[in-house]
Amino acid sequence: ATSSVATALILIFAADTALWAIPALLLALACASHAPRKALFGETWSLGRYIEWRVRVVVATLGFWILLALTPAILASTPRPAQWTMAAALVVTLLLWHHFYARILLASLGATPLERRDLDPFFASVFDQTTAAVPTVWRAGAQGGIFANALALPDTGRGRVVFFDTLLERLTPQEIAAILAHEVAHLEHFDARRLRRQYFVTTVAGVGLVCASAALVAWAPARRG
């Protein structure tokens, strides 16, 4: 929560420093949390490996929104003749990231399909009761780290569920199936109609923000003059 507030304050009051200040903030947070996590959770990974994993998780889950939030700072730091070209590049990047969000997330986390025969009967009992399309199930994680979480990635076709290795290593098949049921409930909630509406709103808002930022950066100095 503290890092989120600090990030917001940087974007509001010191946007011209955001391109280096926010990465520095996140790096400092990672460095400060490494030793306490090792003591509390018994993690064994090195600082470098921990920072790498943190970067991958942030890019996978928040990268789209971070890039969108940094758009005004990026455009402000771009030479004036290239600002609209940069705005176009940002629009294309954001649209592609938004469209392929789930695939980018899986690739960033190094996720692979979950293959555990002992879980099949328990998973089947969950899938038999869902109204959503049966999702594909994935696993991800980093050796030496503790990351107990699971994610649902809704899709208008076949959704995805990602388990992190800590859950798979420490829970029983019944407990893992219970978590799967929870994630599948998210997939049921975000049905095709809701997803299409959300997709449209995010697309329009993202393109609008980039264009508005480019216009303000390009025209505000002229108005002051």
Short mmCIF file of C-alpha atoms in Angstrom, two decimals:
data_model
loop_
_atom_site.label_atom_id
_atom_site.label_comp_id
_atom_site.label_asym_id
_atom_site.label_seq_id
_atom_site.Cartn_x
_atom_site.Cartn_y
_atom_site.Cartn_z
CA ALA A 1 0.00 0.00 0.00
CA THR A 2 2.83 2.40 0.86
CA SER A 3 4.54 1.81 -2.49
CA SER A 4 1.24 2.40 -4.32
CA VAL A 5 0.75 5.72 -2.54
CA ALA A 6 4.36 6.73 -3.25
CA THR A 7 3.94 5.82 -6.93
CA ALA A 8 0.75 7.87 -7.15
CA LEU A 9 2.45 10.87 -5.52
CA ILE A 10 5.33 10.65 -7.98
CA LEU A 11 2.93 10.58 -10.93
CA ILE A 12 0.94 13.52 -9.59
CA PHE A 13 3.63 15.84 -8.24
CA ALA A 14 6.85 14.76 -9.99
CA ALA A 15 5.78 13.23 -13.30
CA ASP A 16 8.96 14.41 -15.01
CA THR A 17 10.98 12.08 -12.77
CA ALA A 18 8.60 9.11 -12.99
CA LEU A 19 10.59 7.21 -15.62
CA TRP A 20 13.47 6.68 -13.18
CA ALA A 21 11.87 7.37 -9.79
CA ILE A 22 9.24 4.61 -9.96
CA PRO A 23 11.69 1.85 -11.03
CA ALA A 24 14.07 3.06 -8.29
CA LEU A 25 11.23 2.89 -5.76
CA LEU A 26 10.31 -0.66 -6.76
CA LEU A 27 13.96 -1.76 -6.74
CA ALA A 28 14.48 -0.30 -3.26
CA LEU A 29 11.35 -2.06 -2.03
CA ALA A 30 12.58 -5.39 -3.40
CA CYS A 31 16.01 -4.98 -1.83
CA ALA A 32 14.50 -4.02 1.53
CA SER A 33 12.09 -6.97 1.59
CA HIS A 34 14.56 -9.70 0.56
CA ALA A 35 16.16 -10.35 3.97
CA PRO A 36 12.90 -10.18 5.98
CA ARG A 37 11.25 -12.62 3.58
CA LYS A 38 14.14 -15.07 3.95
CA ALA A 39 13.80 -14.89 7.73
CA LEU A 40 10.02 -15.17 7.79
CA PHE A 41 9.39 -17.69 5.01
CA GLY A 42 12.66 -19.59 4.86
CA GLU A 43 13.33 -18.55 1.27
CA THR A 44 16.70 -19.51 -0.16
CA TRP A 45 17.01 -17.52 -3.36
CA SER A 46 19.66 -14.87 -3.92
CA LEU A 47 18.87 -11.15 -4.05
CA GLY A 48 19.42 -11.12 -7.80
CA ARG A 49 17.08 -14.06 -8.36
CA TYR A 50 14.48 -12.47 -6.11
CA ILE A 51 14.62 -9.14 -7.96
CA GLU A 52 14.35 -10.95 -11.29
CA TRP A 53 11.21 -12.77 -10.09
CA ARG A 54 9.69 -9.56 -8.72
CA VAL A 55 10.26 -7.84 -12.06
CA ARG A 56 8.64 -10.72 -13.91
CA VAL A 57 5.60 -10.73 -11.61
CA VAL A 58 5.17 -6.96 -11.85
CA VAL A 59 5.49 -7.00 -15.64
CA ALA A 60 3.12 -9.96 -15.92
CA THR A 61 0.36 -8.60 -13.70
CA LEU A 62 0.74 -4.80 -13.75
CA GLY A 63 2.91 -4.03 -16.76
CA PHE A 64 0.04 -2.84 -18.95
CA TRP A 65 -1.25 -0.46 -16.29
CA ILE A 66 2.21 0.81 -15.39
CA LEU A 67 2.92 1.63 -19.04
CA LEU A 68 -0.44 3.38 -19.30
CA ALA A 69 0.25 5.40 -16.14
CA LEU A 70 3.70 6.38 -17.42
CA THR A 71 2.36 7.50 -20.81
CA PRO A 72 2.30 11.25 -19.94
CA ALA A 73 5.87 11.09 -18.59
CA ILE A 74 7.08 9.17 -21.65
CA LEU A 75 5.51 11.68 -24.03
CA ALA A 76 6.80 14.64 -22.02
CA SER A 77 10.37 13.30 -22.27
CA THR A 78 10.08 12.63 -26.02
CA PRO A 79 11.51 15.29 -28.37
CA ARG A 80 8.69 17.44 -29.73
CA PRO A 81 8.93 16.37 -33.41
CA ALA A 82 8.58 12.69 -32.41
CA GLN A 83 5.79 13.02 -29.85
CA TRP A 84 2.93 11.93 -32.10
CA THR A 85 5.03 9.06 -33.45
CA MET A 86 5.70 7.97 -29.89
CA ALA A 87 1.99 8.31 -29.10
CA ALA A 88 1.14 6.04 -32.03
CA ALA A 89 3.75 3.50 -30.87
CA LEU A 90 2.28 3.57 -27.36
CA VAL A 91 -1.25 3.02 -28.70
CA VAL A 92 -0.13 0.00 -30.73
CA THR A 93 1.87 -1.42 -27.81
CA LEU A 94 -0.99 -0.98 -25.35
CA LEU A 95 -3.58 -2.46 -27.71
CA LEU A 96 -1.43 -5.52 -28.38
CA TRP A 97 -0.62 -5.94 -24.68
CA HIS A 98 -4.30 -5.63 -23.79
CA HIS A 99 -5.35 -8.14 -26.45
CA PHE A 100 -2.67 -10.71 -25.60
CA TYR A 101 -2.60 -10.02 -21.85
CA ALA A 102 -3.04 -13.65 -20.77
CA ARG A 103 -0.36 -14.96 -23.12
CA ILE A 104 2.09 -12.26 -22.08
CA LEU A 105 1.43 -13.04 -18.41
CA LEU A 106 2.06 -16.75 -18.88
CA ALA A 107 5.25 -16.08 -20.85
CA SER A 108 6.53 -13.54 -18.29
CA LEU A 109 6.03 -16.01 -15.46
CA GLY A 110 7.54 -18.89 -17.42
CA ALA A 111 4.31 -20.84 -16.86
CA THR A 112 3.91 -24.37 -18.19
CA PRO A 113 0.86 -26.66 -18.38
CA LEU A 114 0.13 -28.39 -15.08
CA GLU A 115 0.52 -32.15 -15.43
CA ARG A 116 -0.31 -34.10 -12.28
CA ARG A 117 -2.31 -37.28 -12.65
CA ASP A 118 -3.21 -37.32 -8.96
CA LEU A 119 -5.15 -34.08 -9.40
CA ASP A 120 -7.18 -35.18 -12.43
CA PRO A 121 -10.09 -36.80 -10.52
CA PHE A 122 -10.45 -33.81 -8.19
CA PHE A 123 -10.25 -31.32 -11.05
CA ALA A 124 -12.80 -33.32 -13.02
CA SER A 125 -15.31 -33.00 -10.19
CA VAL A 126 -14.94 -29.20 -10.35
CA PHE A 127 -15.19 -29.04 -14.14
CA ASP A 128 -18.31 -31.22 -14.14
CA GLN A 129 -20.16 -28.56 -12.15
CA THR A 130 -19.05 -25.36 -13.87
CA THR A 131 -21.06 -23.42 -16.44
CA ALA A 132 -17.87 -21.93 -17.90
CA ALA A 133 -15.78 -23.56 -20.61
CA VAL A 134 -13.28 -25.96 -19.04
CA PRO A 135 -10.09 -23.92 -18.56
CA THR A 136 -6.52 -24.93 -19.17
CA VAL A 137 -4.49 -25.21 -15.96
CA TRP A 138 -0.92 -23.91 -15.64
CA ARG A 139 1.83 -23.80 -13.04
CA ALA A 140 4.53 -21.20 -12.38
CA GLY A 141 7.07 -20.40 -9.72
CA ALA A 142 10.70 -19.81 -8.85
CA GLN A 143 13.00 -22.21 -7.05
CA GLY A 144 13.94 -20.97 -3.60
CA GLY A 145 10.98 -18.60 -3.26
CA ILE A 146 7.63 -18.80 -1.51
CA PHE A 147 4.72 -17.48 -3.53
CA ALA A 148 1.36 -18.94 -2.49
CA ASN A 149 -1.22 -17.74 -4.98
CA ALA A 150 -3.41 -18.69 -7.90
CA LEU A 151 -4.84 -16.64 -10.75
CA ALA A 152 -7.86 -16.88 -13.02
CA LEU A 153 -7.42 -15.52 -16.54
CA PRO A 154 -10.87 -15.17 -18.10
CA ASP A 155 -11.34 -15.42 -21.85
CA THR A 156 -14.29 -15.22 -24.22
CA GLY A 157 -13.34 -18.74 -25.27
CA ARG A 158 -11.44 -21.00 -22.93
CA GLY A 159 -10.05 -19.40 -19.80
CA ARG A 160 -6.89 -20.25 -17.90
CA VAL A 161 -6.04 -20.92 -14.25
CA VAL A 162 -2.48 -20.51 -12.95
CA PHE A 163 -1.22 -22.17 -9.76
CA PHE A 164 2.06 -21.11 -8.20
CA ASP A 165 4.32 -23.95 -7.12
CA THR A 166 4.11 -23.19 -3.40
CA LEU A 167 0.44 -24.15 -3.36
CA LEU A 168 1.05 -27.29 -5.40
CA GLU A 169 3.89 -28.38 -3.13
CA ARG A 170 2.25 -27.71 0.24
CA LEU A 171 -1.46 -28.46 -0.20
CA THR A 172 -3.36 -31.70 -0.55
CA PRO A 173 -5.17 -32.55 -3.82
CA GLN A 174 -8.49 -31.75 -2.14
CA GLU A 175 -7.24 -28.32 -1.06
CA ILE A 176 -5.84 -27.60 -4.52
CA ALA A 177 -9.19 -28.57 -6.05
CA ALA A 178 -10.96 -26.19 -3.65
CA ILE A 179 -8.76 -23.34 -4.88
CA LEU A 180 -9.45 -24.37 -8.47
CA ALA A 181 -13.19 -24.14 -7.74
CA HIS A 182 -12.68 -20.60 -6.44
CA GLU A 183 -10.77 -19.57 -9.57
CA VAL A 184 -13.33 -21.24 -11.86
CA ALA A 185 -16.01 -19.16 -10.11
CA HIS A 186 -14.14 -16.07 -11.32
CA LEU A 187 -14.26 -17.46 -14.86
CA GLU A 188 -18.00 -17.98 -14.53
CA HIS A 189 -18.47 -14.42 -13.26
CA PHE A 190 -16.50 -12.88 -16.12
CA ASP A 191 -18.62 -14.34 -18.89
CA ALA A 192 -18.23 -13.45 -22.58
CA ARG A 193 -20.64 -10.50 -22.41
CA ARG A 194 -18.94 -8.94 -19.39
CA LEU A 195 -15.49 -9.49 -20.91
CA ARG A 196 -16.43 -7.84 -24.20
CA ARG A 197 -17.79 -4.81 -22.37
CA GLN A 198 -14.68 -4.59 -20.21
CA TYR A 199 -12.44 -5.03 -23.25
CA PHE A 200 -14.20 -2.18 -25.07
CA VAL A 201 -14.06 0.21 -22.10
CA THR A 202 -10.37 -0.47 -21.43
CA THR A 203 -9.48 -0.06 -25.11
CA VAL A 204 -11.31 3.25 -25.46
CA ALA A 205 -9.93 4.56 -22.16
CA GLY A 206 -6.37 3.56 -23.04
CA VAL A 207 -6.41 5.12 -26.50
CA GLY A 208 -8.14 8.22 -25.14
CA LEU A 209 -5.53 8.67 -22.41
CA VAL A 210 -2.63 8.39 -24.86
CA CYS A 211 -4.20 10.85 -27.30
CA ALA A 212 -5.15 13.30 -24.55
CA SER A 213 -1.65 13.14 -23.06
CA ALA A 214 -0.05 13.71 -26.46
CA ALA A 215 -2.32 16.70 -27.10
CA LEU A 216 -1.61 18.26 -23.72
CA VAL A 217 2.13 17.79 -24.06
CA ALA A 218 2.12 19.19 -27.61
CA TRP A 219 -0.21 22.15 -27.11
CA ALA A 220 0.12 23.21 -23.46
CA PRO A 221 3.53 24.94 -23.96
CA ALA A 222 2.15 26.88 -26.93
CA ARG A 223 -0.81 28.06 -24.85
CA ARG A 224 1.49 29.25 -22.06
CA GLY A 225 3.42 31.21 -24.60
#
